[in-house]
mmCIF file of C-alpha atoms and ligand atoms in Angstrom:
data_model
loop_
_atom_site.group_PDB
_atom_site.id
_atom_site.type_symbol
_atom_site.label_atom_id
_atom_site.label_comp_id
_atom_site.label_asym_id
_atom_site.label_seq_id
_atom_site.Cartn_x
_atom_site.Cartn_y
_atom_site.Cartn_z
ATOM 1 C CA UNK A 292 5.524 -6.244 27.103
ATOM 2 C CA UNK A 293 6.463 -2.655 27.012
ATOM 3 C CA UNK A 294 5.005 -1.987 23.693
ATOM 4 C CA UNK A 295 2.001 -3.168 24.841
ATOM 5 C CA UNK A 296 2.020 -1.056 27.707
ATOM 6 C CA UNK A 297 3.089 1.905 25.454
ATOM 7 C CA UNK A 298 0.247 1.471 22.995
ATOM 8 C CA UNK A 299 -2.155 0.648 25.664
ATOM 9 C CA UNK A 300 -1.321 4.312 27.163
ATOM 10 C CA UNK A 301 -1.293 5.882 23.776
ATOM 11 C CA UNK A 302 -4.710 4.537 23.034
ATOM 12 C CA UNK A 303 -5.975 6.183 26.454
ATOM 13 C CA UNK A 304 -4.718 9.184 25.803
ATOM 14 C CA UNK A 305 -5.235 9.128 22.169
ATOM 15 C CA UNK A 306 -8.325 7.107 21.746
ATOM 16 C CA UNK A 307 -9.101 6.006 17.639
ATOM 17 C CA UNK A 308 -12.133 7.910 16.207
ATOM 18 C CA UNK A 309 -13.238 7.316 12.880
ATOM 19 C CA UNK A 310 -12.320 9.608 10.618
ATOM 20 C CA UNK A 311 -15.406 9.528 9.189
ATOM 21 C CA UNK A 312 -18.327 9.897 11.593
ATOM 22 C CA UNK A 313 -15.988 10.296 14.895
ATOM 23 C CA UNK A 314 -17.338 7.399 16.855
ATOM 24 C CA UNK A 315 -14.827 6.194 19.481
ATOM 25 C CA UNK A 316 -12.991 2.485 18.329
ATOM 26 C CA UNK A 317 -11.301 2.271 15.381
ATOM 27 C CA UNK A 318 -10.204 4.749 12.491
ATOM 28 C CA UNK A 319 -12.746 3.779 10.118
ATOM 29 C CA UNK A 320 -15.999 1.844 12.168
ATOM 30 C CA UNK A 321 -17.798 -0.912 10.300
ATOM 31 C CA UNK A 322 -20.963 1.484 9.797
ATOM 32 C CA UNK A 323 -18.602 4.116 7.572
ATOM 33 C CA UNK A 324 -16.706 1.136 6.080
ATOM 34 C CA UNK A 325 -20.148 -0.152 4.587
ATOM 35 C CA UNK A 326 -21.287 3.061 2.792
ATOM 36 C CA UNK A 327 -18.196 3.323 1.055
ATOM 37 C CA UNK A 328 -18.264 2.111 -2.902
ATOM 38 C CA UNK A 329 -15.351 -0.830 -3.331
ATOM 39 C CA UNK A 330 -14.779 -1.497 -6.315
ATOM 40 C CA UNK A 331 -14.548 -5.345 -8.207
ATOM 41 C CA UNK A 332 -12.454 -3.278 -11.290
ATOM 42 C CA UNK A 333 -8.897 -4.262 -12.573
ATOM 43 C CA UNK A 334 -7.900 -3.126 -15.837
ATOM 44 C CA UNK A 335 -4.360 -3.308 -17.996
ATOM 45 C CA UNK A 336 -2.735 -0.053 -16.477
ATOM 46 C CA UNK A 337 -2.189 2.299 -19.282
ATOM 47 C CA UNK A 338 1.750 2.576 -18.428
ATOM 48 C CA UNK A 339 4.244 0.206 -19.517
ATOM 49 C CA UNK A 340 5.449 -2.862 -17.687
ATOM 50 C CA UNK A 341 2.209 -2.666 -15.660
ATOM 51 C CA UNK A 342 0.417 -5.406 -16.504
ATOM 52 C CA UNK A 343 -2.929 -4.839 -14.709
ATOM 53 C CA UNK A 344 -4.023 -2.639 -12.401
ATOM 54 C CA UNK A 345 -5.881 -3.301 -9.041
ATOM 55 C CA UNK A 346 -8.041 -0.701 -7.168
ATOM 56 C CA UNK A 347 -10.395 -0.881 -4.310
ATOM 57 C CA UNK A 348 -11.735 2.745 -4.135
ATOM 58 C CA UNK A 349 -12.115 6.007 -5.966
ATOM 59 C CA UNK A 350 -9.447 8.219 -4.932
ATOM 60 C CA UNK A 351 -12.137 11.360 -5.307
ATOM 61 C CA UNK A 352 -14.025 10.061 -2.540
ATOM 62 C CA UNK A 353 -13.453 12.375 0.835
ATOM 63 C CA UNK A 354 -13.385 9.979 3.044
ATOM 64 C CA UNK A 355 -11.103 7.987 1.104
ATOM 65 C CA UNK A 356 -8.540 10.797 0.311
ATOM 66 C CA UNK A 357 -8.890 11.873 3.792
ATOM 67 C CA UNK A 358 -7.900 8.666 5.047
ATOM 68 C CA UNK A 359 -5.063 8.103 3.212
ATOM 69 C CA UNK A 360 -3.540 11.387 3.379
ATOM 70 C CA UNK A 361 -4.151 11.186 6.582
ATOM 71 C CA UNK A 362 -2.042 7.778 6.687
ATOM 72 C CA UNK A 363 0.462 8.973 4.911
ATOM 73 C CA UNK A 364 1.396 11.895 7.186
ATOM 74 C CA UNK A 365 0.545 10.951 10.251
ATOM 75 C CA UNK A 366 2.588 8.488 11.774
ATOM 76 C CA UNK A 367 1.163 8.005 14.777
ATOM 77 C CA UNK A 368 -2.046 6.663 12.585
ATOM 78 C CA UNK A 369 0.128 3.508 11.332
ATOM 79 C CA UNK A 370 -2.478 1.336 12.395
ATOM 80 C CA UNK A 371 -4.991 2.690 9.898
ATOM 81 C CA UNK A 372 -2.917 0.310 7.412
ATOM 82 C CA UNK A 373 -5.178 -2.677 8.569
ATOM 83 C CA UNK A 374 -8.307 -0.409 8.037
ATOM 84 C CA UNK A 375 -6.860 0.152 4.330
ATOM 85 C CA UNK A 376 -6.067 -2.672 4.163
ATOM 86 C CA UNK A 377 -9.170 -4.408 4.966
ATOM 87 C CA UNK A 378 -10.468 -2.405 1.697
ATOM 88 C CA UNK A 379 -8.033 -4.096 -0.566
ATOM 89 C CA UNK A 380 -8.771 -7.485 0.552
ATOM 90 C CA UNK A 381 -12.954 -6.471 0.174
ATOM 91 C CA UNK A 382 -11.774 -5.467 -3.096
ATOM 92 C CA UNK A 383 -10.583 -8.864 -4.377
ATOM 93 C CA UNK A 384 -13.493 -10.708 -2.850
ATOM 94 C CA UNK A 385 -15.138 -9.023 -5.546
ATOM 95 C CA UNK A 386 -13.216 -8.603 -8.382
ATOM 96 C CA UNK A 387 -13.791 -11.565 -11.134
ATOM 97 C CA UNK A 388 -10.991 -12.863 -13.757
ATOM 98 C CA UNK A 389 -7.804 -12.912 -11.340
ATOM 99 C CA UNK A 390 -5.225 -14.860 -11.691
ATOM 100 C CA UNK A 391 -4.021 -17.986 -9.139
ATOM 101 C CA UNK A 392 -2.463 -15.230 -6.869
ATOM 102 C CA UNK A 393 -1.123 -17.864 -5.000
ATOM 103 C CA UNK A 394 1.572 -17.850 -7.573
ATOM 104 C CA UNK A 395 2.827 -14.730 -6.896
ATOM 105 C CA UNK A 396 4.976 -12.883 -4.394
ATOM 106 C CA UNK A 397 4.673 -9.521 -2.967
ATOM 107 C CA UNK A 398 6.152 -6.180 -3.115
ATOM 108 C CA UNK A 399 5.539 -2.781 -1.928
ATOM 109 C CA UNK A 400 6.513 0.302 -3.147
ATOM 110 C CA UNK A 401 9.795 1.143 -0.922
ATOM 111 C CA UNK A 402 10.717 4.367 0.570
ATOM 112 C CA UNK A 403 13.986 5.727 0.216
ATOM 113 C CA UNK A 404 15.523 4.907 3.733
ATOM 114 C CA UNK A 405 16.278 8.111 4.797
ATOM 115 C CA UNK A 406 12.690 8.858 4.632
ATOM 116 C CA UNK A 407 11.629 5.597 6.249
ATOM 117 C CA UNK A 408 13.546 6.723 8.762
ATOM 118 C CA UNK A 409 12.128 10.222 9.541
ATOM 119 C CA UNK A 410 8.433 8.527 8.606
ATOM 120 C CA UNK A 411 8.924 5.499 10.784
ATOM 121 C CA UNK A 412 7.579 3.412 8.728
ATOM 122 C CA UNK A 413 6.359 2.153 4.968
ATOM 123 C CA UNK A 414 2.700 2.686 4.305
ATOM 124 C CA UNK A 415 2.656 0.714 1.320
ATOM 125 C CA UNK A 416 4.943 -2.076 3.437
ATOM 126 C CA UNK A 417 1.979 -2.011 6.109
ATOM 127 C CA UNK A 418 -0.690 -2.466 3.388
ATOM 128 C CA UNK A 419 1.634 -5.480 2.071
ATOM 129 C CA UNK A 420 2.315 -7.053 5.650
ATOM 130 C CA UNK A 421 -1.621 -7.168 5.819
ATOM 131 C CA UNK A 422 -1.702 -8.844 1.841
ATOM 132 C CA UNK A 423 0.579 -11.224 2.963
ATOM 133 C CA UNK A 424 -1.751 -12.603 5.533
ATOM 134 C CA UNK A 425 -4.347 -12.458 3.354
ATOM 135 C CA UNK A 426 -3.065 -14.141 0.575
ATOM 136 C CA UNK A 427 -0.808 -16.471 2.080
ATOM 137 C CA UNK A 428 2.221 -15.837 -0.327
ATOM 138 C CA UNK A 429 5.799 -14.190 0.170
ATOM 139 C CA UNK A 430 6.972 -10.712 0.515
ATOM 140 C CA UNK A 431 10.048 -9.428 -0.504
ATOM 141 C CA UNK A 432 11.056 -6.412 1.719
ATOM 142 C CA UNK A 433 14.921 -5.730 0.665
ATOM 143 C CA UNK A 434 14.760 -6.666 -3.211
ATOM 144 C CA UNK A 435 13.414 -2.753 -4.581
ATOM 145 C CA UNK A 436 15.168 0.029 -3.194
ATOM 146 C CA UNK A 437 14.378 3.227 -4.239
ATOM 147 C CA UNK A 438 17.610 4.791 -4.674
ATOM 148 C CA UNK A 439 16.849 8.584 -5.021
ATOM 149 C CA UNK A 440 15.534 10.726 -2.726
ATOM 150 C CA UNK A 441 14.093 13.867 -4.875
ATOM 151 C CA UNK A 442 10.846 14.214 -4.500
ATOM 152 C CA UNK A 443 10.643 16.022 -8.073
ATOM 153 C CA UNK A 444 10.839 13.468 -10.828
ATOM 154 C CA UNK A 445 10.992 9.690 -9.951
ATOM 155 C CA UNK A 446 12.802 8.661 -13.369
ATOM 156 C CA UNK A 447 15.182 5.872 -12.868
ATOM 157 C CA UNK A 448 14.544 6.454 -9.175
ATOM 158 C CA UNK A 449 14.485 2.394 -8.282
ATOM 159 C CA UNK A 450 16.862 -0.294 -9.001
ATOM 160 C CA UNK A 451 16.299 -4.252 -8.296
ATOM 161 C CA UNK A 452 19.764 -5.264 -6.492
ATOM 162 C CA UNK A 453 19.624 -8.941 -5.969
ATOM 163 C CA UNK A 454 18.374 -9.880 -9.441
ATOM 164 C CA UNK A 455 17.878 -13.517 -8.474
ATOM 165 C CA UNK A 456 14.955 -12.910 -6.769
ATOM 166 C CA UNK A 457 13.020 -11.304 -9.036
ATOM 167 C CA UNK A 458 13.651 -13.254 -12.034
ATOM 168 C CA UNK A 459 10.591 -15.329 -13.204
ATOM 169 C CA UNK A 460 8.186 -13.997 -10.656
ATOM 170 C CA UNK A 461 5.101 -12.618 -10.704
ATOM 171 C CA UNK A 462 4.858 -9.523 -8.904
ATOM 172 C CA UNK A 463 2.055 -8.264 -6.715
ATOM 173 C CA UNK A 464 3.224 -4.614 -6.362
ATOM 174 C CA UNK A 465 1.478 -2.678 -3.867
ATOM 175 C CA UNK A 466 1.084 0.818 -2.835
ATOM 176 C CA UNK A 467 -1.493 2.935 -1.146
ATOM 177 C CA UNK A 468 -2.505 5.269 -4.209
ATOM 178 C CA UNK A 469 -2.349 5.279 -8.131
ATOM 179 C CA UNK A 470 -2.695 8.877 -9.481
ATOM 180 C CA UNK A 471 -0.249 9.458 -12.478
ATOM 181 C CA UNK A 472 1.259 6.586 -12.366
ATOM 182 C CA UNK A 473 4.672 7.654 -12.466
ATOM 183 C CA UNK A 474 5.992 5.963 -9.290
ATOM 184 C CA UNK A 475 4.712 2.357 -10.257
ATOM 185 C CA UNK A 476 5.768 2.987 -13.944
ATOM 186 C CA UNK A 477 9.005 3.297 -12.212
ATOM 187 C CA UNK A 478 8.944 0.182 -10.011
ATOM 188 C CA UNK A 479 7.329 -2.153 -12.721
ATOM 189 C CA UNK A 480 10.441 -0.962 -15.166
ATOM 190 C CA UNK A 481 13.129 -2.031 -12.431
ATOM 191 C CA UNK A 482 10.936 -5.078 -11.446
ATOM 192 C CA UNK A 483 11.093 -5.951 -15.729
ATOM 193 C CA UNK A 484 14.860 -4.991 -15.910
ATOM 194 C CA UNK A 485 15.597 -7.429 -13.114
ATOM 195 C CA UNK A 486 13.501 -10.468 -15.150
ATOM 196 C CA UNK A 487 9.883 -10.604 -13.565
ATOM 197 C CA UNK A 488 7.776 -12.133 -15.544
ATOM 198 C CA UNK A 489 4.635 -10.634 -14.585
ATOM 199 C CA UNK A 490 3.481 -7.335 -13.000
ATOM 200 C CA UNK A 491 0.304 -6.598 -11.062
ATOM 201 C CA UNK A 492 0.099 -3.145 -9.218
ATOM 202 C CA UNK A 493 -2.648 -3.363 -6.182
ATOM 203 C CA UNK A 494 -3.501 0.014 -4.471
ATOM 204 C CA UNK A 495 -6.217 1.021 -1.567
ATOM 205 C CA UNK A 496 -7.330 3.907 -3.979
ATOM 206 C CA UNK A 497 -7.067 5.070 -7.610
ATOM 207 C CA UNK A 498 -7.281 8.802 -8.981
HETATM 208 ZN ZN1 ZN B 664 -17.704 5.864 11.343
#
């Protein structure tokens, strides 16, 4: 109850605009959500342990790098996960030759928790909450950590603890962005150390 009270004075006094053509409802309207390009592309991701690679937009486009910068330090735009989100999902209407994803389980990219803490909250754990629905399959919230902090360098920066859980699965490992690849690179090589059999990584936009 008071949640819903608190957002429903937040959204009064902060009222959602698109980022895009500033119309009053939501942070990306249905009009601007049209124009933009989504993609039907997966390819095998050039870095090891990946073993495709999922994208729904062009990271080059403004309004898509506006967006999720824009998610990604804002907190108070959490929300604008189910807009991203929304793009992913377009995304695999479209693209052809997937696997039965119903035989795999979800991941996203974890935060180290002191940061999760100042942040408030996981982007790429909102964009996987939203997957879940979508896809009707498992996430696993607890099973990555990402065990160093440093923003410089994410080498050997994630480690699988409960290595039952992992071994034998498929992984659907989500984020919001793909640029270098260096954070998934690190994720997929835990996510192989700890046994999983397969390795998908699924972001909102790719660079
Ligand atoms: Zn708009």
């Amino acid at each position: 109850m008071w949640i819903k009270i608190k957002n429903l004075i937040f959204d009064i006094l902060f009222p959602k605009t698109c980022f895009s053509c500033k119309r009053e409802g939501d942070y990306l309207c249905q009009d601007c959500q049209a124009l933009l390009n989504i993609s039907g592309f997966h390819r095998p991701s050039p870095i090891q342990n990946l073993d495709d690679l999922y994208w729904a937009c062009d990271y080059k486009n403004h309004l898509i790098g506006k967006l999720i910068r824009n998610f990604k330090y804002e907190p108070f735009v959490r929300e604008l996960g189910k807009n991203l989100c929304s793009l992913i999902v377009a995304h695999l209407q479209l693209a052809d030759n997937k696997p039965d994803f119903s035989e795999f389980t979800l991941i996203p990219v974890p935060l180290h928790r002191k940061r999760l803490k100042w942040r408030g909250f996981n982007q790429a754990e909102e964009l996987a909450k939203g997957l879940t629905d979508f896809l009707k399959i498992p996430l696993l919230l607890t099973d990555l950590n990402r065990v160093k902090e440093t923003k410089e360098g994410v080498e050997n920066a994630f480690i699988c603890q409960n290595l039952e859980t992992i071994k034998g699965k498929k992984i659907l490992l989500v984020d919001d962005f793909y640029l270098t690849g260096a954070t998934m690179a690190e994720c997929a090589k835990a996510l192989r150390k700890a046994g999983a059999e397969k390795i998908i990584g699924i972001v909102v936009a790719r660079g």
